């Protein structure tokens, strides 16, 4: 029995809880209105076709609204506080190596298994096979896809390491990003054209819905704890690095292979 | 029955997303930090909310929206081909309209963007509104996806667009309020996840395979890159607008808020 007083659920609390959930649900519903309007307009006015399986669509939408509401609630009580408490804990511990190792693991670990990346890498294997960079056989293609996935995962790990280091040092984010862009532009000139589209897209697929809130909370948490940093100016930017470095790394990968 | 199987499958996928994070967090907590986590049960409940929420969200999208969005992308590109067929890029007017509308609408519902905008509103003390930021990002995605569709239809090389976009971003960065820059760059990365990617990818692949002379493998890529580049511009633009609107009051308006 730990702190029994906290475990008693009063009717008033339940009522407040239900009201909070309902409020979030109406918010989620509002977020979905544009999609419903767009799909309905194009289906009815432009394509002039009836809705197929209307019942399934309605059930699906209810799922989406409830799911989005739960997700937003979970952010506020789970992911955000967790990211912040990790930031505080690392700051208290004061070990730079531990913090950077954590940043790398978070970036690498969340990216290597990312389904969107696996899909893009498999497609890239086909492109490379067709273009004759590698033998056009199944093992060669899957080898290529795996190497590409490792490249992207390492690049995201490196991005978070660099991003966290930047927060600690207080470097302005735009010099690093603009420097990165210039690198991308220069490398685009030298990389084989087939890899360019894949490289640009791989920047977008690396940041999953669960990683983003955690990383944002970590960055803002660090910027709050460290003296002389402002959360808005220094806390954001980690995700930006995580979208830029994969482009550079994949272009480099295309040039090496 | 199928919906049950779909739910289980989506749950497994979400778990696969959560698992590496959980392993890393617990590993560092036990081996490096060696501290108990405050409010552990509350955090666990939060994680459960996120897990169940994302699962339902994915199932709902797959039941209701993705099949519809994908067939619509195919049918619209087919309309572009049958009408006129003059070979002009203007034949695809409805495709561009669809690209813009669906880019906007899916971005507004993107969970990762909701997360970042809530955090930004929180951190800026309300100076940046979560809703305003999301709409700014959505406008950027709409413009980006539309231009991406034009590019696939005309067959012009991707790097030209991206490099031109980068130049605009760099010029804006040099001129705009420094506080918005990290957030603007972050917005580019978060726009493209759960909701936007599948529909936009379907649009790109549909267009590239419908138009003669385009290869889905080579030309189908690149829409995502557009969708991550243009929000950077639109968010910096949004910051300028917000500032203009606040300027009539005296400078330092943040201090007036309670």
CSV table of C-alpha atoms in Angstrom, one decimal:
chain,number,residue,atom,x,y,z
A,1,UNK,CA,0.0,0.0,0.0
A,2,UNK,CA,1.7,3.1,-1.2
A,3,UNK,CA,0.1,6.5,-0.5
A,4,UNK,CA,-3.5,5.2,-0.4
A,5,UNK,CA,-4.9,8.8,-0.5
A,6,UNK,CA,-3.7,9.2,-4.1
A,7,UNK,CA,-5.4,6.1,-5.2
A,8,UNK,CA,-8.9,7.0,-4.2
A,9,UNK,CA,-10.8,8.1,-7.3
A,10,UNK,CA,-13.5,10.7,-6.6
A,11,UNK,CA,-16.5,11.2,-8.9
A,12,UNK,CA,-15.4,14.8,-9.4
A,13,UNK,CA,-12.1,13.6,-10.7
A,14,UNK,CA,-13.7,11.3,-13.2
A,15,UNK,CA,-16.0,14.0,-14.3
A,16,UNK,CA,-13.0,16.4,-14.9
A,17,UNK,CA,-11.1,13.6,-16.7
A,18,UNK,CA,-14.1,12.9,-19.0
A,19,UNK,CA,-14.4,16.6,-19.7
A,20,UNK,CA,-10.7,16.9,-20.5
A,21,UNK,CA,-10.9,13.9,-22.9
A,22,UNK,CA,-13.9,15.4,-24.6
A,23,UNK,CA,-12.2,18.7,-25.1
A,24,UNK,CA,-9.2,17.0,-26.6
A,25,UNK,CA,-11.5,15.0,-28.8
A,26,UNK,CA,-13.2,18.1,-30.3
A,27,UNK,CA,-9.7,19.5,-31.0
A,28,UNK,CA,-8.8,16.3,-32.8
A,29,UNK,CA,-12.0,16.3,-34.7
A,30,UNK,CA,-11.3,19.9,-35.9
A,31,UNK,CA,-7.8,18.7,-37.0
A,32,UNK,CA,-9.4,16.1,-39.3
A,33,UNK,CA,-12.1,18.3,-40.8
A,34,UNK,CA,-9.8,19.5,-43.7
A,35,UNK,CA,-9.0,15.9,-44.8
A,36,UNK,CA,-12.7,15.0,-44.8
A,37,UNK,CA,-13.6,18.1,-46.8
A,38,UNK,CA,-10.8,17.6,-49.3
A,39,UNK,CA,-11.5,13.9,-49.9
A,40,UNK,CA,-15.3,14.4,-50.1
A,41,UNK,CA,-15.0,17.4,-52.5
A,42,UNK,CA,-12.7,15.5,-54.9
A,43,UNK,CA,-14.7,12.3,-54.7
A,44,UNK,CA,-18.1,14.0,-55.2
A,45,UNK,CA,-17.5,17.1,-57.3
A,46,UNK,CA,-14.4,16.2,-59.3
A,47,UNK,CA,-14.4,12.5,-59.8
A,48,UNK,CA,-18.2,12.3,-59.4
A,49,UNK,CA,-18.3,9.0,-57.7
A,50,UNK,CA,-20.2,7.8,-54.7
A,51,UNK,CA,-18.2,7.0,-51.5
A,52,UNK,CA,-17.2,3.3,-51.5
A,53,UNK,CA,-17.8,1.6,-48.1
A,54,UNK,CA,-19.1,4.6,-46.3
A,55,UNK,CA,-19.6,2.7,-43.1
A,56,UNK,CA,-15.9,1.7,-43.0
A,57,UNK,CA,-14.9,5.3,-43.7
A,58,UNK,CA,-17.0,6.5,-40.8
A,59,UNK,CA,-15.7,3.9,-38.4
A,60,UNK,CA,-12.1,4.6,-39.5
A,61,UNK,CA,-12.6,8.3,-38.8
A,62,UNK,CA,-13.9,7.6,-35.3
A,63,UNK,CA,-10.7,5.5,-34.7
A,64,UNK,CA,-8.6,8.4,-36.0
A,65,UNK,CA,-10.3,11.0,-33.7
A,66,UNK,CA,-10.0,8.8,-30.6
A,67,UNK,CA,-6.5,7.8,-31.5
A,68,UNK,CA,-5.3,11.3,-32.0
A,69,UNK,CA,-6.8,12.5,-28.8
A,70,UNK,CA,-5.2,9.7,-26.8
A,71,UNK,CA,-1.9,10.5,-28.5
A,72,UNK,CA,-2.0,14.2,-27.5
A,73,UNK,CA,-2.9,13.3,-23.9
A,74,UNK,CA,-0.1,10.8,-23.9
A,75,UNK,CA,2.3,13.5,-25.1
A,76,UNK,CA,1.5,15.7,-22.2
A,77,UNK,CA,1.7,13.2,-19.4
A,78,UNK,CA,4.3,10.8,-20.9
A,79,UNK,CA,6.7,11.7,-23.7
A,80,UNK,CA,7.2,15.4,-22.9
A,81,UNK,CA,7.9,14.9,-19.1
A,82,UNK,CA,10.1,11.9,-19.9
A,83,UNK,CA,12.3,13.8,-22.4
A,84,UNK,CA,12.6,16.7,-19.9
A,85,UNK,CA,13.4,14.5,-17.0
A,86,UNK,CA,16.1,12.7,-19.0
A,87,UNK,CA,17.6,16.1,-19.9
A,88,UNK,CA,17.6,17.1,-16.2
A,89,UNK,CA,19.1,13.8,-15.2
A,90,UNK,CA,22.0,14.1,-17.7
A,91,UNK,CA,22.6,17.7,-16.8
A,92,UNK,CA,22.8,16.7,-13.1
A,93,UNK,CA,25.2,13.9,-13.8
A,94,UNK,CA,27.4,16.3,-15.8
A,95,UNK,CA,29.0,13.7,-18.0
A,96,UNK,CA,29.4,14.9,-21.6
A,97,UNK,CA,30.3,11.4,-22.9
A,98,UNK,CA,27.2,9.9,-21.4
A,99,UNK,CA,24.9,12.6,-22.8
A,100,UNK,CA,26.4,12.3,-26.3
A,101,UNK,CA,26.3,8.5,-26.2
A,102,UNK,CA,22.7,8.7,-25.3
A,103,UNK,CA,22.0,11.1,-28.1
A,104,UNK,CA,23.7,8.9,-30.6
A,105,UNK,CA,21.9,5.7,-29.4
A,106,UNK,CA,18.6,7.5,-29.6
A,107,UNK,CA,19.2,8.7,-33.1
A,108,UNK,CA,20.6,5.4,-34.4
A,109,UNK,CA,18.2,3.1,-32.5
A,110,UNK,CA,15.0,4.9,-33.6
A,111,UNK,CA,16.1,5.1,-37.2
A,112,UNK,CA,17.5,1.7,-38.0
A,113,UNK,CA,14.1,0.0,-37.5
A,114,UNK,CA,12.0,2.8,-39.1
A,115,UNK,CA,9.5,1.2,-41.5
A,116,UNK,CA,9.5,4.3,-43.8
A,117,UNK,CA,13.3,4.0,-44.1
A,118,UNK,CA,13.2,0.3,-44.8
A,119,UNK,CA,10.7,1.0,-47.7
A,120,UNK,CA,12.9,3.8,-49.2
A,121,UNK,CA,16.1,1.7,-48.8
A,122,UNK,CA,14.5,-1.3,-50.6
A,123,UNK,CA,13.3,1.0,-53.5
A,124,UNK,CA,16.8,2.5,-53.6
A,125,UNK,CA,18.3,-1.0,-54.0
A,126,UNK,CA,16.1,-1.5,-57.1
A,127,UNK,CA,17.1,1.8,-58.5
A,128,UNK,CA,20.8,1.1,-58.0
A,129,UNK,CA,20.4,-2.4,-59.5
A,130,UNK,CA,18.7,-1.0,-62.6
A,131,UNK,CA,21.3,1.7,-63.0
A,132,UNK,CA,24.1,-0.8,-62.8
A,133,UNK,CA,25.9,0.5,-59.7
A,134,UNK,CA,25.7,-3.0,-58.2
A,135,UNK,CA,25.0,-6.4,-59.7
A,136,UNK,CA,21.3,-6.6,-60.5
A,137,UNK,CA,20.7,-9.6,-58.2
A,138,UNK,CA,18.6,-10.0,-55.1
A,139,UNK,CA,21.5,-10.4,-52.6
A,140,UNK,CA,23.3,-7.4,-54.1
A,141,UNK,CA,20.2,-5.3,-53.8
A,142,UNK,CA,19.4,-6.3,-50.2
A,143,UNK,CA,23.1,-5.7,-49.3
A,144,UNK,CA,22.9,-2.3,-50.8
A,145,UNK,CA,19.6,-1.5,-49.0
A,146,UNK,CA,21.0,-2.6,-45.6
A,147,UNK,CA,24.2,-0.5,-46.1
A,148,UNK,CA,22.0,2.5,-47.0
A,149,UNK,CA,19.9,1.9,-43.8
A,150,UNK,CA,23.0,1.8,-41.7
A,151,UNK,CA,24.3,4.9,-43.3
A,152,UNK,CA,21.1,6.8,-42.6
A,153,UNK,CA,20.9,5.5,-39.0
A,154,UNK,CA,24.5,6.6,-38.3
A,155,UNK,CA,23.8,9.9,-39.8
A,156,UNK,CA,20.8,10.5,-37.5
A,157,UNK,CA,22.9,9.5,-34.5
A,158,UNK,CA,25.6,11.9,-35.6
A,159,UNK,CA,22.9,14.6,-36.1
A,160,UNK,CA,21.7,14.3,-32.5
A,161,UNK,CA,25.2,14.3,-31.1
A,162,UNK,CA,26.0,17.4,-33.1
A,163,UNK,CA,22.7,19.0,-32.1
A,164,UNK,CA,23.1,18.3,-28.4
A,165,UNK,CA,26.7,19.6,-28.6
A,166,UNK,CA,25.4,22.7,-30.2
A,167,UNK,CA,22.9,23.3,-27.4
A,168,UNK,CA,25.7,22.9,-24.9
A,169,UNK,CA,27.9,25.3,-26.7
A,170,UNK,CA,25.2,27.7,-27.7
A,171,UNK,CA,26.2,27.9,-31.4
A,172,UNK,CA,23.5,29.5,-33.6
A,173,UNK,CA,21.7,26.8,-35.5
A,174,UNK,CA,21.6,28.7,-38.8
A,175,UNK,CA,25.3,28.7,-39.5
A,176,UNK,CA,25.4,24.9,-39.2
A,177,UNK,CA,22.3,24.4,-41.3
A,178,UNK,CA,23.4,26.8,-44.0
A,179,UNK,CA,26.9,25.1,-44.0
A,180,UNK,CA,25.1,21.8,-44.4
A,181,UNK,CA,23.0,23.1,-47.3
A,182,UNK,CA,26.1,24.3,-49.1
A,183,UNK,CA,27.7,20.9,-48.6
A,184,UNK,CA,24.5,19.3,-50.0
A,185,UNK,CA,24.5,21.6,-53.1
A,186,UNK,CA,28.2,20.9,-53.8
A,187,UNK,CA,27.8,17.2,-53.3
A,188,UNK,CA,24.7,17.1,-55.6
A,189,UNK,CA,27.0,18.2,-58.4
A,190,UNK,CA,29.3,15.2,-57.9
A,191,UNK,CA,26.9,12.4,-56.8
A,192,UNK,CA,25.4,10.0,-59.4
A,193,UNK,CA,22.0,11.4,-60.4
A,194,UNK,CA,20.1,8.2,-59.4
A,195,UNK,CA,21.0,8.7,-55.7
A,196,UNK,CA,20.0,12.3,-55.5
A,197,UNK,CA,16.2,11.9,-55.2
A,198,UNK,CA,16.7,9.1,-52.7
A,199,UNK,CA,19.1,11.2,-50.7
A,200,UNK,CA,16.8,14.2,-50.5
A,201,UNK,CA,13.8,12.0,-49.5
A,202,UNK,CA,15.8,10.1,-46.8
A,203,UNK,CA,16.0,13.3,-44.9
A,204,UNK,CA,12.2,13.3,-44.5
A,205,UNK,CA,11.6,9.8,-43.5
A,206,UNK,CA,13.9,9.6,-40.5
A,207,UNK,CA,11.9,11.2,-37.8
A,208,UNK,CA,9.0,9.1,-36.5
A,209,UNK,CA,6.0,10.3,-34.6
A,210,UNK,CA,7.3,9.0,-31.3
A,211,UNK,CA,10.8,10.1,-31.7
A,212,UNK,CA,9.9,13.7,-32.5
A,213,UNK,CA,8.2,14.7,-29.2
A,214,UNK,CA,10.9,12.9,-27.2
A,215,UNK,CA,13.7,14.7,-29.1
A,216,UNK,CA,11.9,18.1,-28.9
A,217,UNK,CA,11.4,17.7,-25.1
A,218,UNK,CA,15.1,16.6,-24.7
A,219,UNK,CA,16.3,19.7,-26.6
A,220,UNK,CA,14.1,22.1,-24.8
A,221,UNK,CA,14.8,20.4,-21.5
A,222,UNK,CA,18.6,20.8,-22.0
A,223,UNK,CA,18.2,24.4,-23.1
A,224,UNK,CA,16.2,25.1,-19.9
A,225,UNK,CA,18.6,23.5,-17.5
A,226,UNK,CA,21.8,24.9,-18.9
A,227,UNK,CA,22.4,28.5,-17.8
A,228,UNK,CA,22.6,31.1,-20.6
A,229,UNK,CA,20.5,29.1,-23.1
A,230,UNK,CA,17.0,30.1,-24.1
A,231,UNK,CA,14.6,27.3,-24.8
A,232,UNK,CA,13.1,28.8,-28.0
A,233,UNK,CA,16.5,29.8,-29.6
A,234,UNK,CA,18.6,26.8,-28.4
A,235,UNK,CA,16.1,24.0,-27.6
A,236,UNK,CA,14.8,23.5,-31.1
A,237,UNK,CA,16.9,22.4,-34.0
A,238,UNK,CA,17.6,18.8,-33.2
A,239,UNK,CA,15.1,17.6,-35.7
A,240,UNK,CA,16.4,19.9,-38.3
A,241,UNK,CA,19.9,18.3,-38.0
A,242,UNK,CA,18.3,14.8,-38.1
A,243,UNK,CA,16.7,15.8,-41.5
A,244,UNK,CA,19.8,17.3,-43.0
A,245,UNK,CA,22.6,14.9,-42.2
A,246,UNK,CA,21.0,11.9,-43.9
A,247,UNK,CA,21.0,13.8,-47.2
A,248,UNK,CA,24.8,14.5,-46.8
A,249,UNK,CA,25.6,10.9,-45.7
A,250,UNK,CA,23.5,9.3,-48.4
A,251,UNK,CA,25.0,11.5,-51.1
A,252,UNK,CA,28.4,10.5,-49.8
A,253,UNK,CA,27.4,6.9,-49.8
A,254,UNK,CA,26.3,7.2,-53.4
A,255,UNK,CA,29.7,8.7,-54.3
A,256,UNK,CA,31.7,6.0,-52.6
A,257,UNK,CA,29.7,3.0,-53.9
B,1,UNK,CA,-12.9,-9.3,-37.9
B,2,UNK,CA,-10.4,-7.8,-40.4
B,3,UNK,CA,-10.5,-4.6,-38.4
B,4,UNK,CA,-9.3,-6.6,-35.3
B,5,UNK,CA,-6.4,-8.1,-37.3
B,6,UNK,CA,-5.5,-4.7,-38.6
B,7,UNK,CA,-5.6,-3.3,-35.1
B,8,UNK,CA,-3.2,-6.0,-33.8
B,9,UNK,CA,-0.9,-5.4,-36.8
B,10,UNK,CA,-0.8,-1.6,-36.2
B,11,UNK,CA,-0.2,-2.3,-32.5
B,12,UNK,CA,2.8,-4.4,-33.4
B,13,UNK,CA,4.1,-1.7,-35.7
B,14,UNK,CA,3.8,1.0,-33.1
B,15,UNK,CA,5.4,-1.3,-30.5
B,16,UNK,CA,8.3,-1.8,-32.9
B,17,UNK,CA,8.7,2.0,-33.0
B,18,UNK,CA,8.5,2.2,-29.2
B,19,UNK,CA,10.8,-0.8,-28.4
B,20,UNK,CA,14.2,0.7,-29.4
B,21,UNK,CA,13.3,3.9,-27.5
B,22,UNK,CA,12.2,2.0,-24.4
B,23,UNK,CA,15.4,-0.2,-24.5
B,24,UNK,CA,17.7,2.9,-24.8
B,25,UNK,CA,15.8,4.8,-22.1
B,26,UNK,CA,15.8,2.0,-19.7
B,27,UNK,CA,19.4,1.0,-20.5
B,28,UNK,CA,20.7,4.5,-19.8
B,29,UNK,CA,18.5,4.9,-16.8
B,30,UNK,CA,19.8,1.7,-15.2
B,31,UNK,CA,23.4,1.7,-16.3
B,32,UNK,CA,24.4,5.4,-16.6
B,33,UNK,CA,22.0,7.6,-14.6
B,34,UNK,CA,21.1,5.1,-11.9
B,35,UNK,CA,18.3,7.2,-10.6
B,36,UNK,CA,14.6,6.4,-10.1
B,37,UNK,CA,12.4,8.2,-12.6
B,38,UNK,CA,10.0,10.6,-10.9
B,39,UNK,CA,6.3,9.9,-11.5
B,40,UNK,CA,7.1,6.6,-13.1
B,41,UNK,CA,3.5,5.4,-13.1
B,42,UNK,CA,2.2,8.5,-14.7
B,43,UNK,CA,4.9,8.3,-17.5
B,44,UNK,CA,4.0,4.7,-18.1
B,45,UNK,CA,0.3,5.7,-18.4
B,46,UNK,CA,1.4,8.4,-20.9
B,47,UNK,CA,3.3,5.8,-22.9
B,48,UNK,CA,0.3,3.6,-23.0
B,49,UNK,CA,-1.9,6.5,-24.2
B,50,UNK,CA,0.6,7.2,-27.0
B,51,UNK,CA,0.8,3.5,-27.9
B,52,UNK,CA,-2.9,2.9,-28.0
B,53,UNK,CA,-3.6,6.4,-29.6
B,54,UNK,CA,-1.2,5.9,-32.4
B,55,UNK,CA,-2.4,2.4,-33.0
B,56,UNK,CA,-6.1,3.5,-33.4
B,57,UNK,CA,-4.9,6.5,-35.5
B,58,UNK,CA,-3.1,4.2,-37.9
B,59,UNK,CA,-5.9,1.7,-38.1
B,60,UNK,CA,-8.4,4.5,-38.8
B,61,UNK,CA,-6.2,6.0,-41.5
B,62,UNK,CA,-5.8,2.7,-43.2
B,63,UNK,CA,-9.5,1.9,-43.0
B,64,UNK,CA,-10.8,5.2,-44.0
B,65,UNK,CA,-8.3,7.5,-45.7
B,66,UNK,CA,-5.4,5.7,-47.3
B,67,UNK,CA,-7.3,3.5,-49.8
B,68,UNK,CA,-9.5,6.4,-50.8
B,69,UNK,CA,-6.6,8.8,-51.1
B,70,UNK,CA,-4.6,6.4,-53.1
B,71,UNK,CA,-7.3,5.6,-55.6
B,72,UNK,CA,-8.1,9.3,-55.9
B,73,UNK,CA,-4.5,10.0,-56.7
B,74,UNK,CA,-4.6,7.3,-59.5
B,75,UNK,CA,-8.0,8.4,-60.9
B,76,UNK,CA,-7.0,12.1,-61.0
B,77,UNK,CA,-3.8,11.4,-62.9
B,78,UNK,CA,-5.9,9.3,-65.3
B,79,UNK,CA,-8.3,12.3,-65.8
B,80,UNK,CA,-5.3,14.5,-66.6
B,81,UNK,CA,-4.3,12.1,-69.4
B,82,UNK,CA,-7.7,11.5,-71.0
B,83,UNK,CA,-8.8,15.2,-71.1
B,84,UNK,CA,-7.2,17.3,-73.8
B,85,UNK,CA,-4.0,15.3,-73.9
B,86,UNK,CA,-2.2,18.2,-75.5
B,87,UNK,CA,0.9,17.2,-73.7
B,88,UNK,CA,1.0,20.5,-71.8
B,89,UNK,CA,1.7,20.5,-68.1
B,90,UNK,CA,-1.5,22.5,-67.7
B,91,UNK,CA,-3.6,19.4,-68.5
B,92,UNK,CA,-3.2,18.3,-64.9
B,93,UNK,CA,-5.0,21.2,-63.1
B,94,UNK,CA,-7.1,18.9,-60.9
B,95,UNK,CA,-4.0,17.0,-59.9
B,96,UNK,CA,-2.3,20.2,-58.7
B,97,UNK,CA,-5.4,21.2,-56.8
B,98,UNK,CA,-5.6,17.8,-55.2
B,99,UNK,CA,-1.8,18.0,-54.3
B,100,UNK,CA,-2.3,21.3,-52.6
B,101,UNK,CA,-5.5,20.4,-50.8
B,102,UNK,CA,-4.3,17.0,-49.6
B,103,UNK,CA,-0.9,18.4,-48.6
B,104,UNK,CA,-2.5,21.0,-46.4
B,105,UNK,CA,-5.1,18.7,-44.9
B,106,UNK,CA,-2.8,15.8,-44.0
B,107,UNK,CA,-0.3,18.2,-42.5
B,108,UNK,CA,-2.9,19.8,-40.2
B,109,UNK,CA,-3.6,16.3,-38.8
B,110,UNK,CA,0.1,15.2,-38.5
B,111,UNK,CA,0.7,14.0,-34.9
B,112,UNK,CA,4.4,14.9,-34.8
B,113,UNK,CA,3.7,18.4,-35.9
B,114,UNK,CA,1.0,18.7,-33.2
B,115,UNK,CA,3.7,17.7,-30.7
B,116,UNK,CA,6.3,20.3,-31.8
B,117,UNK,CA,3.7,23.1,-32.1
B,118,UNK,CA,2.4,22.4,-28.6
B,119,UNK,CA,6.0,22.5,-27.3
B,120,UNK,CA,6.7,25.7,-29.2
B,121,UNK,CA,3.6,27.4,-27.8
B,122,UNK,CA,4.6,26.3,-24.4
B,123,UNK,CA,8.2,27.5,-24.6
B,124,UNK,CA,7.4,30.8,-26.3
B,125,UNK,CA,4.8,31.7,-23.6
B,126,UNK,CA,2.0,31.8,-26.2
B,127,UNK,CA,3.8,34.2,-28.5
B,128,UNK,CA,3.8,31.4,-31.1
B,129,UNK,CA,0.3,29.9,-31.3
B,130,UNK,CA,0.2,26.1,-31.9
B,131,UNK,CA,-2.6,26.5,-34.4
B,132,UNK,CA,-1.0,29.3,-36.3
B,133,UNK,CA,2.3,27.4,-36.6
B,134,UNK,CA,0.5,24.3,-37.9
B,135,UNK,CA,-1.4,26.3,-40.5
B,136,UNK,CA,1.8,28.0,-41.6
B,137,UNK,CA,3.5,24.6,-42.0
B,138,UNK,CA,0.5,23.2,-43.8
B,139,UNK,CA,0.6,26.0,-46.3
B,140,UNK,CA,4.2,25.3,-46.9
B,141,UNK,CA,3.6,21.6,-47.5
B,142,UNK,CA,0.7,22.5,-49.9
B,143,UNK,CA,2.9,24.7,-52.0
B,144,UNK,CA,5.8,22.2,-51.9
B,145,UNK,CA,3.7,19.2,-52.9
B,146,UNK,CA,2.1,21.1,-55.7
B,147,UNK,CA,5.4,22.3,-57.1
B,148,UNK,CA,6.7,18.7,-56.7
B,149,UNK,CA,3.7,17.5,-58.9
B,150,UNK,CA,4.5,20.1,-61.5
B,151,UNK,CA,8.1,18.9,-61.5
B,152,UNK,CA,7.1,15.3,-62.1
B,153,UNK,CA,4.7,16.4,-64.9
B,154,UNK,CA,7.3,18.6,-66.6
B,155,UNK,CA,10.2,16.3,-65.9
B,156,UNK,CA,12.5,19.1,-64.9
B,157,UNK,CA,15.5,18.0,-62.7
B,158,UNK,CA,14.9,17.9,-59.0
B,159,UNK,CA,18.2,19.5,-57.9
B,160,UNK,CA,17.3,22.8,-59.6
B,161,UNK,CA,14.2,23.2,-57.5
B,162,UNK,CA,15.9,22.1,-54.3
B,163,UNK,CA,18.9,24.3,-54.8
B,164,UNK,CA,16.7,27.3,-55.6
B,165,UNK,CA,14.7,26.6,-52.5
B,166,UNK,CA,17.8,26.4,-50.4
B,167,UNK,CA,18.9,29.8,-51.7
B,168,UNK,CA,15.6,31.3,-50.7
B,169,UNK,CA,15.8,29.7,-47.3
B,170,UNK,CA,19.3,31.1,-46.7
B,171,UNK,CA,18.2,34.6,-47.7
B,172,UNK,CA,15.2,34.4,-45.4
B,173,UNK,CA,17.4,33.1,-42.6
B,174,UNK,CA,19.7,36.0,-42.9
B,175,UNK,CA,16.9,38.5,-42.6
B,176,UNK,CA,14.4,37.0,-40.2
B,177,UNK,CA,14.1,37.1,-36.4
B,178,UNK,CA,16.7,34.7,-35.0
B,179,UNK,CA,14.2,33.1,-32.5
B,180,UNK,CA,12.1,31.5,-35.2
B,181,UNK,CA,15.0,29.9,-37.1
B,182,UNK,CA,15.5,26.6,-35.2
B,183,UNK,CA,11.7,26.1,-35.1
B,184,UNK,CA,11.4,26.8,-38.8
B,185,UNK,CA,14.1,24.2,-39.6
B,186,UNK,CA,12.5,21.7,-37.3
B,187,UNK,CA,9.1,22.1,-39.0
B,188,UNK,CA,10.7,20.9,-42.2
B,189,UNK,CA,11.6,17.6,-40.6
B,190,UNK,CA,8.3,16.9,-38.8
B,191,UNK,CA,5.9,17.5,-41.6
B,192,UNK,CA,6.5,14.3,-43.3
B,193,UNK,CA,5.5,11.3,-41.2
B,194,UNK,CA,2.5,9.1,-40.5
B,195,UNK,CA,-0.3,10.9,-42.5
B,196,UNK,CA,1.4,12.8,-45.2
B,197,UNK,CA,4.0,10.4,-46.5
B,198,UNK,CA,1.7,7.5,-47.7
B,199,UNK,CA,-0.7,9.8,-49.6
B,200,UNK,CA,2.0,12.0,-51.0
B,201,UNK,CA,4.1,9.0,-52.1
B,202,UNK,CA,1.0,7.5,-53.7
B,203,UNK,CA,0.5,10.7,-55.6
B,204,UNK,CA,4.1,10.9,-56.8
B,205,UNK,CA,4.2,7.2,-57.9
B,206,UNK,CA,0.8,7.5,-59.5
B,207,UNK,CA,1.8,10.6,-61.5
B,208,UNK,CA,5.2,9.1,-62.5
B,209,UNK,CA,3.7,5.9,-63.8
B,210,UNK,CA,0.8,7.6,-65.6
B,211,UNK,CA,2.8,10.1,-67.5
B,212,UNK,CA,4.6,8.7,-70.6
B,213,UNK,CA,8.3,9.1,-70.4
B,214,UNK,CA,8.5,9.2,-66.5
B,215,UNK,CA,9.9,6.3,-64.5
B,216,UNK,CA,8.2,5.7,-61.1
B,217,UNK,CA,11.6,4.7,-59.7
B,218,UNK,CA,13.5,7.9,-60.8
B,219,UNK,CA,10.7,10.5,-60.9
B,220,UNK,CA,8.4,9.2,-58.1
B,221,UNK,CA,10.9,10.3,-55.5
B,222,UNK,CA,11.4,13.9,-54.5
B,223,UNK,CA,7.9,14.9,-53.4
B,224,UNK,CA,8.8,14.3,-49.7
B,225,UNK,CA,11.9,16.6,-50.2
B,226,UNK,CA,9.6,19.3,-51.5
B,227,UNK,CA,7.2,18.8,-48.6
B,228,UNK,CA,10.1,19.3,-46.1
B,229,UNK,CA,11.7,22.3,-47.8
B,230,UNK,CA,8.8,24.7,-48.2
B,231,UNK,CA,7.5,24.7,-44.6
B,232,UNK,CA,10.9,26.2,-43.6
B,233,UNK,CA,10.0,29.2,-45.8
B,234,UNK,CA,6.4,29.4,-44.7
B,235,UNK,CA,7.2,29.3,-41.0
B,236,UNK,CA,9.8,32.1,-41.4
B,237,UNK,CA,7.2,34.0,-43.4
B,238,UNK,CA,4.6,33.4,-40.6
B,239,UNK,CA,7.0,34.8,-38.1
B,240,UNK,CA,7.3,38.0,-40.1
B,241,UNK,CA,3.5,38.3,-40.3
B,242,UNK,CA,3.1,37.7,-36.6
B,243,UNK,CA,5.7,40.4,-35.9
B,244,UNK,CA,4.0,42.9,-38.2
B,245,UNK,CA,0.7,42.3,-36.5
B,246,UNK,CA,2.1,42.9,-33.1
B,247,UNK,CA,4.2,45.9,-34.0
B,248,UNK,CA,1.3,48.5,-33.7
B,249,UNK,CA,1.4,47.9,-29.9
B,250,UNK,CA,4.6,49.0,-28.1
B,251,UNK,CA,7.7,46.9,-28.4
B,252,UNK,CA,8.1,44.1,-25.9
B,253,UNK,CA,4.5,43.1,-26.1
B,254,UNK,CA,5.3,39.7,-24.4
B,255,UNK,CA,5.7,41.4,-21.1
B,256,UNK,CA,2.1,42.6,-21.1
B,257,UNK,CA,0.8,39.1,-21.0
B,258,UNK,CA,-0.3,37.9,-17.5
